[in-house]
Structures are given as C-alpha cells and as structure tokens.
Coordinates of C-alpha atoms and ligand atoms in Angstrom, one line a residue:
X626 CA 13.5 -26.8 -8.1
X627 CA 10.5 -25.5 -8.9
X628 CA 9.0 -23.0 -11.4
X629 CA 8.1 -19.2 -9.8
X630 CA 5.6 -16.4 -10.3
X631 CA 5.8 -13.9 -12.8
X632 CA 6.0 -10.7 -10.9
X633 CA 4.4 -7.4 -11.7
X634 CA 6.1 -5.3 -14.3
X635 CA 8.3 -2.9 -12.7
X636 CA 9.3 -5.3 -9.5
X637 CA 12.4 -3.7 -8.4
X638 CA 14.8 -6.7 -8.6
X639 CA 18.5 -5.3 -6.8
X640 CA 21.0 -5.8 -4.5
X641 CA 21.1 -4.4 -0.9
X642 CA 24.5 -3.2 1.1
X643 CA 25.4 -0.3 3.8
X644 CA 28.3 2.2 3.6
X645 CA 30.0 1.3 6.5
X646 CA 30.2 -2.2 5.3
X647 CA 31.4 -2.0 2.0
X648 CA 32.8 1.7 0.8
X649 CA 36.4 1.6 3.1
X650 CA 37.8 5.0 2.5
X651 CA 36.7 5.7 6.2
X652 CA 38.6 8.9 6.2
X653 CA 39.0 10.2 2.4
X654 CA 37.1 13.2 1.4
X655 CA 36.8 14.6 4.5
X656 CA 34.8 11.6 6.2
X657 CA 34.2 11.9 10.0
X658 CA 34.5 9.0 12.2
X659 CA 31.3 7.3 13.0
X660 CA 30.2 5.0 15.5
X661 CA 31.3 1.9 13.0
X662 CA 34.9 3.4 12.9
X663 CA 35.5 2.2 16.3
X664 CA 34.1 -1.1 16.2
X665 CA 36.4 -3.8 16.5
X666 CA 36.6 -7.2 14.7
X667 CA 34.6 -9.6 16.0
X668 CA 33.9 -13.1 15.5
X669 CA 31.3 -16.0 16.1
X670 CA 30.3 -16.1 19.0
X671 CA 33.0 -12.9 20.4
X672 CA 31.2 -9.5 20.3
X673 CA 33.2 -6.6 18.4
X674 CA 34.4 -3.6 21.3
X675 CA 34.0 -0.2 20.7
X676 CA 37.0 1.7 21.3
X677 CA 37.4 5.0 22.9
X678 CA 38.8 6.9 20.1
X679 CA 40.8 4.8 16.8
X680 CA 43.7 3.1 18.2
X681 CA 46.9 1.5 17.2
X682 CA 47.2 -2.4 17.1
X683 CA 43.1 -2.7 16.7
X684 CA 41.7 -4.1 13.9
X685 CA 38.3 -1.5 12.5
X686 CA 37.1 -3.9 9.7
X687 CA 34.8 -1.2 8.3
X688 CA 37.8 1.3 7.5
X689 CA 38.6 -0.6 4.5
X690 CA 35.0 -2.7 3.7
X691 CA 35.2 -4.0 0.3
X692 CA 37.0 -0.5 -0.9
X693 CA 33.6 0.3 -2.9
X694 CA 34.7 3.7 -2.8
X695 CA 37.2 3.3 -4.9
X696 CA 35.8 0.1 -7.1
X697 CA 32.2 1.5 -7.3
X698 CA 32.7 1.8 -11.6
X699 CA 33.7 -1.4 -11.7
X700 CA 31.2 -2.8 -9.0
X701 CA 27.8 -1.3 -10.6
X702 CA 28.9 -2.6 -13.8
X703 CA 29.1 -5.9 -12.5
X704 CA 25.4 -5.1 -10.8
X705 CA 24.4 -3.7 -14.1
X706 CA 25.3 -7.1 -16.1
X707 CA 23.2 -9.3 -12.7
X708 CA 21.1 -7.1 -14.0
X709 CA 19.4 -5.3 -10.8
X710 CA 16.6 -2.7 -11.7
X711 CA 17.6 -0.7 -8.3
X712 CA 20.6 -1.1 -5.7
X713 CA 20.1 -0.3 -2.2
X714 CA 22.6 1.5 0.1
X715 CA 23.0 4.0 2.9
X716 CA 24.7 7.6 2.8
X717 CA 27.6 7.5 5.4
X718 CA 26.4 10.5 7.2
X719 CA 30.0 11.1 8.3
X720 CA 30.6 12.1 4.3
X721 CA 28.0 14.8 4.4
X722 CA 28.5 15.8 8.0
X723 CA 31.8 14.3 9.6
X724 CA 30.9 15.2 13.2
X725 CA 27.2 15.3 12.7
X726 CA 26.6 18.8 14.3
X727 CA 28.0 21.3 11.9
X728 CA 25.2 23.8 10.0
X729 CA 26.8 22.8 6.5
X730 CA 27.6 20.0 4.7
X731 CA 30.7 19.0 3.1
X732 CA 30.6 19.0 -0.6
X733 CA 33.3 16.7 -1.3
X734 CA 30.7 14.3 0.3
X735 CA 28.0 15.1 -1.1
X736 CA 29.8 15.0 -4.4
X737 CA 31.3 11.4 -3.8
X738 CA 27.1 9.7 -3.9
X739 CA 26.3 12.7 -6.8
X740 CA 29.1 10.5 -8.7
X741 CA 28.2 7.0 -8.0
X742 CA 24.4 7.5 -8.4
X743 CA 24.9 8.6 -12.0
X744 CA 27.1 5.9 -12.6
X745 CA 23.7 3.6 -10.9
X746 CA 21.3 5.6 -13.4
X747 CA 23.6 4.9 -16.5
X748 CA 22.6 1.6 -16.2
X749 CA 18.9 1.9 -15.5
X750 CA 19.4 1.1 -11.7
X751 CA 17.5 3.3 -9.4
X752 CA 19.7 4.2 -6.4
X753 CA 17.3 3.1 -2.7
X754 CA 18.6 4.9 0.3
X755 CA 18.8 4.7 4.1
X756 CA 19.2 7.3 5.7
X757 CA 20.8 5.9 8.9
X758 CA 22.4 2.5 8.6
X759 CA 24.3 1.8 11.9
X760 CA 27.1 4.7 10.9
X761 CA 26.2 7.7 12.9
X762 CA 28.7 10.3 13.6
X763 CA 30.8 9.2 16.6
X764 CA 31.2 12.6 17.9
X765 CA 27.1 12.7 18.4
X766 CA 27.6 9.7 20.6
X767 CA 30.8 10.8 22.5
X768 CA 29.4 14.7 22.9
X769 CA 25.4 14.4 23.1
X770 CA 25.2 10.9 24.3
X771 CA 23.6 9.5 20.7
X772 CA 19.9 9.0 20.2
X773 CA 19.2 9.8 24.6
X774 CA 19.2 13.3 23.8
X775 CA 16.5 15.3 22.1
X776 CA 19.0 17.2 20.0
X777 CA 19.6 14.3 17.9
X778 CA 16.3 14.9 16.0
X779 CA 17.6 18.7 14.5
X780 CA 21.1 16.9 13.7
X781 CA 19.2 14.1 11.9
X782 CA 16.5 16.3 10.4
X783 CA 19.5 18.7 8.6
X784 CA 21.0 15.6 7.3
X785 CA 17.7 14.3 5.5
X786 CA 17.0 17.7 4.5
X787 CA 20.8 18.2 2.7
X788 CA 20.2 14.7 1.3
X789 CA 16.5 14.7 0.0
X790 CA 17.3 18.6 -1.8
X791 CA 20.1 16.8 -2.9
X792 CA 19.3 13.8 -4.5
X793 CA 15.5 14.1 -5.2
X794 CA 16.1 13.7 -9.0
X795 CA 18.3 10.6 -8.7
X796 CA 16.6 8.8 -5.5
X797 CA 12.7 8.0 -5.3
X798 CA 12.8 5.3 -2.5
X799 CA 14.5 6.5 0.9
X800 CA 14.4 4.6 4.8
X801 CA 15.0 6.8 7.6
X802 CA 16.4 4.0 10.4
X803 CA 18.1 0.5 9.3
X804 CA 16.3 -2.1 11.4
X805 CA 15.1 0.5 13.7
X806 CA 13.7 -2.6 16.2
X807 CA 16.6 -4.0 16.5
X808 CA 17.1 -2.1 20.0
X809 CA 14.6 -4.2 22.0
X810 CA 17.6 -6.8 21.8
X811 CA 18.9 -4.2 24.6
X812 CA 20.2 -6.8 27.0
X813 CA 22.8 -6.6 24.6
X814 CA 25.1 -3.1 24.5
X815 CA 25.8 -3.6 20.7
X816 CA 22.1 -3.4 18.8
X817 CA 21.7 -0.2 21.5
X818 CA 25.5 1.2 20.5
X819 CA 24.5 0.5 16.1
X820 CA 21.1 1.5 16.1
X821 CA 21.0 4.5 18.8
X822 CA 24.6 5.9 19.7
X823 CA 23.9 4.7 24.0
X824 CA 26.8 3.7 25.9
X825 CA 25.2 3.0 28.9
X826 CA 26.5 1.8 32.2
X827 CA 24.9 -0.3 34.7
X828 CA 23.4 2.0 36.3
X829 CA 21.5 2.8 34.0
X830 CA 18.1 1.3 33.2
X831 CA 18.8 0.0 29.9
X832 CA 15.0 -0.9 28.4
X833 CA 14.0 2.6 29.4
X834 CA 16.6 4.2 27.9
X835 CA 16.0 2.5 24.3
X836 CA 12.2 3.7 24.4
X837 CA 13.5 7.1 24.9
X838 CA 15.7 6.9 21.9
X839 CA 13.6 4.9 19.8
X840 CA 11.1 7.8 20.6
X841 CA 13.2 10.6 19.3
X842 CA 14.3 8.3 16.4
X843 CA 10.5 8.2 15.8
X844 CA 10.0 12.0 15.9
X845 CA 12.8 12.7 13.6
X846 CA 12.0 9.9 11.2
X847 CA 8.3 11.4 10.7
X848 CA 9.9 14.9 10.3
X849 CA 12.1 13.7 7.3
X850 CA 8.7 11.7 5.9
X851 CA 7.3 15.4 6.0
X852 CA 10.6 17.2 4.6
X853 CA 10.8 14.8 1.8
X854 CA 7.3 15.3 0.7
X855 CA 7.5 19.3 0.8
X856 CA 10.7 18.9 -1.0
X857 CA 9.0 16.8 -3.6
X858 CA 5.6 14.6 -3.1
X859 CA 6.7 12.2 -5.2
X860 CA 9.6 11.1 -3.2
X861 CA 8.7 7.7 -1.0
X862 CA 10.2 7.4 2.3
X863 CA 10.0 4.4 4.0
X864 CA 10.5 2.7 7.8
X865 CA 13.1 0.0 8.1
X866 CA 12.1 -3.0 10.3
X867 CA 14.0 -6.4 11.1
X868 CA 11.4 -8.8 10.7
X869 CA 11.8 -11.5 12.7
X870 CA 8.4 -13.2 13.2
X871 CA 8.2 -14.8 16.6
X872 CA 6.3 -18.3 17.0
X873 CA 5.0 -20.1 20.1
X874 CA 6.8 -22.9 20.3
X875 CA 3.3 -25.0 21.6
X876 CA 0.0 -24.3 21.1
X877 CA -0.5 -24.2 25.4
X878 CA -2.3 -20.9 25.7
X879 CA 0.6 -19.2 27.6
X880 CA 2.8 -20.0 25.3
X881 CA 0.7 -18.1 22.7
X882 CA 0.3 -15.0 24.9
X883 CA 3.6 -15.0 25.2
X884 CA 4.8 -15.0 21.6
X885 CA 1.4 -12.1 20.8
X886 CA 3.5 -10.1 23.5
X887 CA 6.8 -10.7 22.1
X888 CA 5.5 -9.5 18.6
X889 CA 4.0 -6.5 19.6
X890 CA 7.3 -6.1 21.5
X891 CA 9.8 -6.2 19.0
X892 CA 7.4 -4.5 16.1
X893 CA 5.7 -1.4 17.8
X894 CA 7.9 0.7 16.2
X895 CA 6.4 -0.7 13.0
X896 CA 3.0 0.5 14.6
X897 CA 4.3 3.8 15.4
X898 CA 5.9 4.6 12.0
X899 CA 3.0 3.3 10.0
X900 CA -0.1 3.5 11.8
X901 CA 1.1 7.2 13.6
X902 CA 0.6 6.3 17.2
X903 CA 2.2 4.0 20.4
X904 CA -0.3 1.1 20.4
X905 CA -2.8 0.7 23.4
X906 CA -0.5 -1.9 25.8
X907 CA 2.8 0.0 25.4
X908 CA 1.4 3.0 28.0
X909 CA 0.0 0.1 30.3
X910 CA 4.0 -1.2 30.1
X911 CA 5.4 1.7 30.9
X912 CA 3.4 2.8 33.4
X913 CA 4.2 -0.9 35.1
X914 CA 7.5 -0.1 34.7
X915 CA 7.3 3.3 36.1
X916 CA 9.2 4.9 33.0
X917 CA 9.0 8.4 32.5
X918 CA 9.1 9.1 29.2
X919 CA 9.9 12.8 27.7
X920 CA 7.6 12.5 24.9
X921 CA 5.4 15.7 24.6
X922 CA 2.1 16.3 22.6
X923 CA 3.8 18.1 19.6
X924 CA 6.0 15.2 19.3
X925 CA 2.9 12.7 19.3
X926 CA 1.6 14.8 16.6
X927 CA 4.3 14.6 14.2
X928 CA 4.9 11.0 14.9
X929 CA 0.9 11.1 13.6
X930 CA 1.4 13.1 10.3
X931 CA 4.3 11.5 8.8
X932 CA 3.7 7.9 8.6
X933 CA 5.6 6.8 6.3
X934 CA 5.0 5.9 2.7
X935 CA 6.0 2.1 2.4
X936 CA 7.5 -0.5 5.2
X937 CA 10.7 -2.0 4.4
X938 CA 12.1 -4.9 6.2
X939 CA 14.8 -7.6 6.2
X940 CA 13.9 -10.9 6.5
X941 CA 16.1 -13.5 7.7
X942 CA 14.9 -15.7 9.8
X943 CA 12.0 -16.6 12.4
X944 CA 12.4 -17.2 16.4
X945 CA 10.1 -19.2 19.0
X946 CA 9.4 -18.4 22.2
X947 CA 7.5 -20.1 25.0
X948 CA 6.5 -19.0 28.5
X949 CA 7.9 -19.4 31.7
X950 CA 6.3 -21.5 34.7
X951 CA 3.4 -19.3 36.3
X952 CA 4.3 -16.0 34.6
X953 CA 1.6 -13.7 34.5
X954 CA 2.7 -10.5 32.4
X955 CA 4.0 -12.4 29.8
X956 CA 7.0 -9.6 29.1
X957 CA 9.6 -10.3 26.5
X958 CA 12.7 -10.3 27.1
X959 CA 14.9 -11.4 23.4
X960 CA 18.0 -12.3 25.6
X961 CA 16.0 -15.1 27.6
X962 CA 13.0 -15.9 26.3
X963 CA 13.9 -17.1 22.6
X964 CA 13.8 -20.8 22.4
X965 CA 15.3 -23.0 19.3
X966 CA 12.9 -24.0 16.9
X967 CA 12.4 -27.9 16.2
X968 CA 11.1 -27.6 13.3
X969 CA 13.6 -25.3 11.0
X970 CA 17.4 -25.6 10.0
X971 CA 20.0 -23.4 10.9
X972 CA 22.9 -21.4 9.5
X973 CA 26.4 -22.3 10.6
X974 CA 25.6 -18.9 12.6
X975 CA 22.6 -20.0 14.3
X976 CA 20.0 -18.5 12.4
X977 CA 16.6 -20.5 11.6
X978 CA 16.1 -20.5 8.1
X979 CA 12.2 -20.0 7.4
X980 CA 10.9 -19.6 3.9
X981 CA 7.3 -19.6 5.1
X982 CA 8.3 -17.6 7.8
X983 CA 8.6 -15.3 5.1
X984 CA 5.5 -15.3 3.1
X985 CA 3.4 -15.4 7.0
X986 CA 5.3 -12.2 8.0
X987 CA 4.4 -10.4 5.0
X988 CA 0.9 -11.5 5.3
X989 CA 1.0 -10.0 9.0
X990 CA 2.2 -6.7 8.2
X991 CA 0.2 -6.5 5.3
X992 CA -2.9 -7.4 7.8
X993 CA -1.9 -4.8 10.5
X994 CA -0.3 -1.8 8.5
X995 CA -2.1 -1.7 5.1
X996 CA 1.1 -0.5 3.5
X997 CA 3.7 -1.9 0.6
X998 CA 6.1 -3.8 1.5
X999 CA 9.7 -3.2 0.3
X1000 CA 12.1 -6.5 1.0
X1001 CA 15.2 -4.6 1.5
X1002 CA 17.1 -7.6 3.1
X1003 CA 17.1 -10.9 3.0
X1004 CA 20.1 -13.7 2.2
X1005 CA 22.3 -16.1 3.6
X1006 CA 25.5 -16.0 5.2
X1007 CA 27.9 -18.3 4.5
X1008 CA 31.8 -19.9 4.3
X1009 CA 32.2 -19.9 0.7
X1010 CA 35.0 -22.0 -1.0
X1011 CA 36.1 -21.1 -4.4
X1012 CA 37.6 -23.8 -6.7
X1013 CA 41.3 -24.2 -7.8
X1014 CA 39.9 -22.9 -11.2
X1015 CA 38.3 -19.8 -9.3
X1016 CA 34.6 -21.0 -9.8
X1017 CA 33.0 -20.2 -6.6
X1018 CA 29.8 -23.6 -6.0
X1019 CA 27.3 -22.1 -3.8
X1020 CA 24.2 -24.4 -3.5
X1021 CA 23.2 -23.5 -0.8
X1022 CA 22.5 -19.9 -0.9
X1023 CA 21.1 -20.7 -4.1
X1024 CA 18.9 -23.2 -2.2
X1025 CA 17.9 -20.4 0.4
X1026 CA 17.2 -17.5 -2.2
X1027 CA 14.8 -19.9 -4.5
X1028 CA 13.0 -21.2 -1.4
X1029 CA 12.3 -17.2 -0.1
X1030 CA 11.5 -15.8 -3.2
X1031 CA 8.7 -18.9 -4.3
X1032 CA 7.0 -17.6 -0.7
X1033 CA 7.3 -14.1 -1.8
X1034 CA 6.1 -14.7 -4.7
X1035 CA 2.8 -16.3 -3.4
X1036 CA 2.4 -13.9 -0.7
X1037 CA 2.2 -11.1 -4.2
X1038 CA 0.0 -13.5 -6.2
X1039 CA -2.2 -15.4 -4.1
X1040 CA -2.4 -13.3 -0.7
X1041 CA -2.5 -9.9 -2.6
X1042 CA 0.6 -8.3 -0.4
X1043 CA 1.7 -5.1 -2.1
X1044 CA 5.3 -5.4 -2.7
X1045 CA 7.6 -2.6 -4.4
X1046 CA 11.0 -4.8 -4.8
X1047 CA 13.3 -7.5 -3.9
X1048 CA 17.0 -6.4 -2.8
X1049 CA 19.0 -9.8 -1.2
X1050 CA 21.6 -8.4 1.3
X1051 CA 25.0 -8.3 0.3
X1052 CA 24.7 -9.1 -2.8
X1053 CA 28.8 -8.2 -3.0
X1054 CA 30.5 -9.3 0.1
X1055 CA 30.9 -7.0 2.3
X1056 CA 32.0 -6.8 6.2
X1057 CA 29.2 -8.7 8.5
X1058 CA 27.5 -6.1 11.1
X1059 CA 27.2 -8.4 13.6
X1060 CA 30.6 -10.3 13.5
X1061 CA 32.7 -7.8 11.8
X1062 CA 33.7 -11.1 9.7
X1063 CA 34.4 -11.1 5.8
X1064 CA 34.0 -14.8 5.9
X1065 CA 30.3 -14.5 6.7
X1066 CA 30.0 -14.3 2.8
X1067 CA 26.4 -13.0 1.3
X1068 CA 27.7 -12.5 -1.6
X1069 CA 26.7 -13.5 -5.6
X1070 CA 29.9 -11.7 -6.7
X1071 CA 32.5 -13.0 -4.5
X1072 CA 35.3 -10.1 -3.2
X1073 CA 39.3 -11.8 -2.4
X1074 CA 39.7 -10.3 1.0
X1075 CA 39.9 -11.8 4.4
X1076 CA 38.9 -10.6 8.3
X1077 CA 42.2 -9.0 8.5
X1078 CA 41.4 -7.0 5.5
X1079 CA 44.0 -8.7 3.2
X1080 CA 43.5 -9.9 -0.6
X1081 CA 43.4 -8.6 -4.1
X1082 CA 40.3 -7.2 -3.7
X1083 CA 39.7 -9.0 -7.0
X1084 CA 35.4 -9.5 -7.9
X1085 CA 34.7 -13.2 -9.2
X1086 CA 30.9 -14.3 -10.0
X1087 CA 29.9 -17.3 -7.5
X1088 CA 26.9 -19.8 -9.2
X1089 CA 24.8 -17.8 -7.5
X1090 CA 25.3 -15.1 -9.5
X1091 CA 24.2 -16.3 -13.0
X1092 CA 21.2 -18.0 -10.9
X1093 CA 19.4 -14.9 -10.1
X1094 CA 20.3 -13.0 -13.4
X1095 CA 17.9 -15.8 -15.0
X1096 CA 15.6 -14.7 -12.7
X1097 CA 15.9 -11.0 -13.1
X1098 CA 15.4 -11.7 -16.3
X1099 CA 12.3 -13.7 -15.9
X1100 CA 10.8 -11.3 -13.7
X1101 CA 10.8 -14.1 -11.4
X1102 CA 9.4 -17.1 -13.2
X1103 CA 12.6 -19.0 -13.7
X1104 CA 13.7 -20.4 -10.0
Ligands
P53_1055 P1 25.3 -9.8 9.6 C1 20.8 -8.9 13.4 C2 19.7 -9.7 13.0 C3 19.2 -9.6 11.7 C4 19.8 -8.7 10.8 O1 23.8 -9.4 9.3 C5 20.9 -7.9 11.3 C6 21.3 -8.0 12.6 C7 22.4 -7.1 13.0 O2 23.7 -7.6 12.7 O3 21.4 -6.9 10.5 C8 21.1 -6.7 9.2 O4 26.2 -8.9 8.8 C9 21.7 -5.4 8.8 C10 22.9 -5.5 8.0 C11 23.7 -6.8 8.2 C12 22.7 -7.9 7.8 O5 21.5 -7.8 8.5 O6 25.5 -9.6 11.0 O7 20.8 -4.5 8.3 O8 23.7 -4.3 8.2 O9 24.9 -6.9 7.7 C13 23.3 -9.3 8.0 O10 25.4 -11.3 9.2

C-alpha cells in the first residue's frame, strides 16, 4: 500500500455513530419513542416496516443497538486507546424531549450525554453532534404529521436551544440534519419516514411534499445556526449532506445534462444551507410542476442569515446516470434513472466503491460552497468472520479506508480543500439504518451480537483496528 499525507496539525481523526443505532436503552431514563422505535428489522433487499405503535412479536433492532448506553465507559476507552481526537454522535431527541412537544426538557436526559461527554473529554476526544439523526420523536410524526407541518421548526428550534445552552462548553462542532438529501430518494417511503417524519399515502403527491419539509427543515436548521452563535460565537454548526456524486455514464451530451440535473437535484439543499438561497432552476421546477410551496419571505430571510459554518457529508459511494430516449427536461428521478457503473466494484450490498469519487466530490463542494468540509461518514459495510482464536481478518475494509483517505488526503494537500476531520462510520458496530442488520458490520472494534439482538455483547479489536491507530498516530502518513 502506499505511503499517505501528513495532515495538518489538529485534523480531527474519530469515529462516527448515531444514537438510535448504537445506545439501546430505548426507554430508560425517561426516553420517548421515536420514529426509529418502530422500525422493524429488515434485511437485504426487504425494507424495514414502521409499525403503528410498539408491538408484540416484532423485532425493533434499535431498542437494544449495541447497549452503548450502558457500555459507553468501556466503549470510549476503547476509542480513546484507537486513539480518535473527536467522536461523532447524535443526541436522541427522545432523551431530552420524549414526545418532542413538551416546553421542558427532561433532565435525566440531559444528564445521561452531560455523563458520557466528560467521560469523551477525559480522554482528549471532543464530542461532534447531530442534532437530528433519523430519531425524531414519534409522537411529532403520529400527532403533527412530522416535518409537513410548520410547527416542526419551534419543536426543533427548543431542542437545539436546550442542547447548545447545554453543552456549549463540552461540544464545538454541531449538524442540524443527518443526510438531510437523502429525501429526494422519495420514491421510496423510508428516506421520507427517517429523514422528515411523512407517512404519506398515495394520494398524496410525494416529491412535493419532501420540498415542503425539506423547506421547514431548512428554516429551522438556519435558526439553530443563529441560536448557536448568540449562545456562543465560537460554536460551529454545520449542514449534513450524503454525498453521493452522480456521473454520466457517456460523454453523449444528454447524458451529461442529465447527470448536471441530477446533481443539482440531489444537492440543493447543500446550496440552500451554505450559499442561503434556493438556486435559480429549482423555482423554474416547481413552477413546471405546479407546486405550491408555503415558503414566506421571512423564512427566505432566515434561510439567508444562518448559513452554516462548515458542510459535513458522508461519503460512500458514487452513482451514474444516463438519459432516456428523446427526453427533454432532463428531471431526476433516483428510483429510475441510476444506472450501474462499469467502471467501479461493488459492496456485497450494492454500493460502488469510488475512492476518487471521493477526492472529485470534495473538490466540487469546495468549488461551489467555499466552505470546510467535515467527513463525518464514510466506511464499508461488511460480513465479518472472526477466527476460532477470536482475531477478527478484515482486508478489505482496510483496503477501502486506505484507498479513501490517500484521495482525501490529496484533495487537502494538492487541491487546497479545507477539511476540519475524518470520522469513518461505525467505527463500533452498530445496527445498519438502511437494513436494520447487525451483520452489515462497519466496525474496527467488532461487537458479539446478531440481527435478532442476541450475543455477549463482548468488544474485540478487528485488524482494522490497529491499522488506523497507526494512522492516527501518524497524522495520516502511515497507510
Ligand atoms: P447503512 C443511504 C445511503 C448512504 C448513507 O448506512 C446512508 C443511507 C441510509 O441508510 O445512511 C448513512 O447503515 C447514515 C447512517 C447509516 C450509514 O450511512 O444503511 O447517516 O445512519 O448507518 C450506513 O449501511
């Protein structure tokens, strides 16, 4: 393999996971049920339900997650002897408000991330915080209808308020909206249901309906930028974005109309939350659509004064896309127009693996938003095997991490991209989002536990483990 970049002193090398997928204790210290309560297990290929309410017989993978909330001591030392400089997470809203609409908080809550950030800080390993990672309060989307109704944006603004007052000593890095883009998948119900709370039936028009609550989403996350800078201007709060860039597939003009579209499709919301306004074709869209959006002037200007601070984004993977026979309007649509890409592997679950895909997509934002970057995802899922002598031999994520961060790396030194850190996803396994699967391992410290939820729990260090501790500790030289 081959030798890395030194990377600037202070590169915040850590480890990136989300409440719901990892803490368990779903309803222990006064924890409301949130939207990822009543999510089923899923598998390849079969897409987890939501049920109505929590029900016998069903399997909720995310009720017992890794049982961080009871391991964290045990977990952050292990993160402190990787060696991570910062460990990103998300505050289960349901801790500090279990139904999402009450005026105060609940302290046991609050108490709970008061607790395992100082364990974090006794280390040296600055807690990074989302907001919202697919976990709101399930009540907001039985009772208001989730992120379709305006209210959403006071609920959501109280919550950063309690948190940022908070936790302003201990936290410097916050994210308002995990993968916030993730909704323009909206021929699918799940990415609307985990991002924005909608249920929707057939009736309803399902693209219009994710603008609308992407919009309020947008409002609320420029309020918090705000809230967080009159609590304290030093605090840094950031967008969230899946970055997923999208390639033509042939260099036949439509083909590269069609994948310009399909990026300013599935990243607008990166131009609204960094640059402070809808970009020019979006009204154009709308207006061919005939949507009706309730977005008022005093909305438009908050969206414009609390752009946010830095962009951070996962990175997995890269999609093509290629036009249809005589279509003019070139609109996007992720369920039907993504195309497999020739020249790129693939994960056992389908995803194109794209170092340079990597290192191009920083280079875009870089180009079009003139703000850090923050890598707050990126890794590889995998079935991982471990040994009769409990060694855990995992090449190939190994393979995938050295590959991504070499083209990060050049995209810092040699393309001048601005980047605060580095946090790999999952680096403890934890319950997959999209599968509801504990075999879909991410993991460098590998957790006994199956789908079902059964195991000794027991932490074990894969390979990949003492891989990137070397490169911690070279601040990125040693690949
Ligand atoms: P899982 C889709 C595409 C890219 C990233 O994903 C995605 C998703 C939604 O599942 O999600 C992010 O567990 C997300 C994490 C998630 C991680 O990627 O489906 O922010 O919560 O676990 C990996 O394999």
């Amino acid at each position: 393999m081959s030798e890395g970049i030194q990377m600037p002193k202070g590169f915040l090398w850590g480890g990136a996971v989300a409440a719901h997928q990892l803490e368990g204790g779903w309803n222990e210290g006064g924890k409301g049920v949130s939207i990822a309560d009543v999510m089923t297990a899923g598998a390849k290929g079969v897409a987890r339900r939501v049920t109505d309410s929590v029900e016998d017989g069903e399997i909720y993978p995310n009720h017992w997650g890794n049982d961080f909330y009871h391991k964290y001591p045990e977990d952050i030392k292990l993160f402190a002897e990787l060696g991570l400089k910062c460990f990103r997470t998300s505050i289960a809203w349901t801790r500090i408000f279990p139904n999402g609409d009450e005026t105060e908080p609940n302290e046991a809550g609050l108490k709970f991330y008061d607790d395992m950030f100082d364990e974090c800080l006794k280390y040296g390993i600055q807690p990074v915080i989302t907001l919202s990672h697919f976990e709101m309060p399930y009540h907001l989307v039985k009772e208001y209808g989730g992120w379709s109704n305006r209210k959403m944006i006071e609920f959501f603004d109280r919550f950063a308020e309690v948190c940022f007052k908070r936790y302003k000593d201990k936290v410097k890095y916050w994210m308002t909206f995990n993968e916030i883009n993730n909704q323009t998948d909206w021929p699918d119900p799940h990415p609307l249901l985990q991002n924005s709370g909608l249920q929707l039936d057939k009736n309803d028009n399902w693209e219009e309906e994710m603008f609308q609550a992407a919009h309020y989403e947008f409002v609320a996350s420029a309020d918090a930028v705000q809230i967080a800078h009159r609590i304290d201007p030093s605090l840094q709060v950031g967008s969230m974005i899946a970055m997923c860039p999208i390639y033509p597939l042939t260099s036949k003009p439509a083909d590269i109309m069609k994948a310009e579209r399909a990026m300013q499709y599935r990243y607008y919301f990166g131009d609204v939350q960094s640059l402070g306004f809808y970009p020019e074709w979006i009204q154009k869209y709308w207006a061919r659509k005939g949507y009706n959006l309730d977005i008022s002037a005093s909305d438009l200007a908050t969206i414009k004064a609390g752009t946010v601070d830095y962009v951070g984004f996962s990175y997995y993977m890269s999609f093509a896309t290629k036009a249809h026979e005589g279509e003019t309007h070139f609109d996007y649509d992720e369920h039907d127009d993504l195309v497999s890409n020739p020249y790129v592997e693939k994960s056992d679950w389908g995803w194109q693996i794209d170092p340079v895909g990597l290192r191009y997509a920083m280079n875009w934002m870089t180009t079009r938003w003139h703000k850090p970057l923050f890598i707050v995802e990126n890794g590889f899922g995998a079935y991982d095997k471990v040994e009769d002598d409990g060694s855990i031999h995992d090449p190939y994520r190994i393979q995938y991490f050295h590959d991504h961060i070499l083209q990060m790396e050049k995209a810092v030194k040699e393309d001048g991209v601005q980047l605060l850190g580095y946090t790999p996803w999952g680096h403890i396994d934890l319950v997959s989002a999209s599968t509801g699967e504990m075999k879909k391992r991410y993991g460098m410290i590998y957790v006994d536990e199956d789908d079902e939820g059964h195991g000794s729990l027991k932490r074990s260090k894969k390979d990949s483990f003492y891989w990137y501790k070397k490169v911690i500790e070279s601040n990125g030289k040693d690949l």
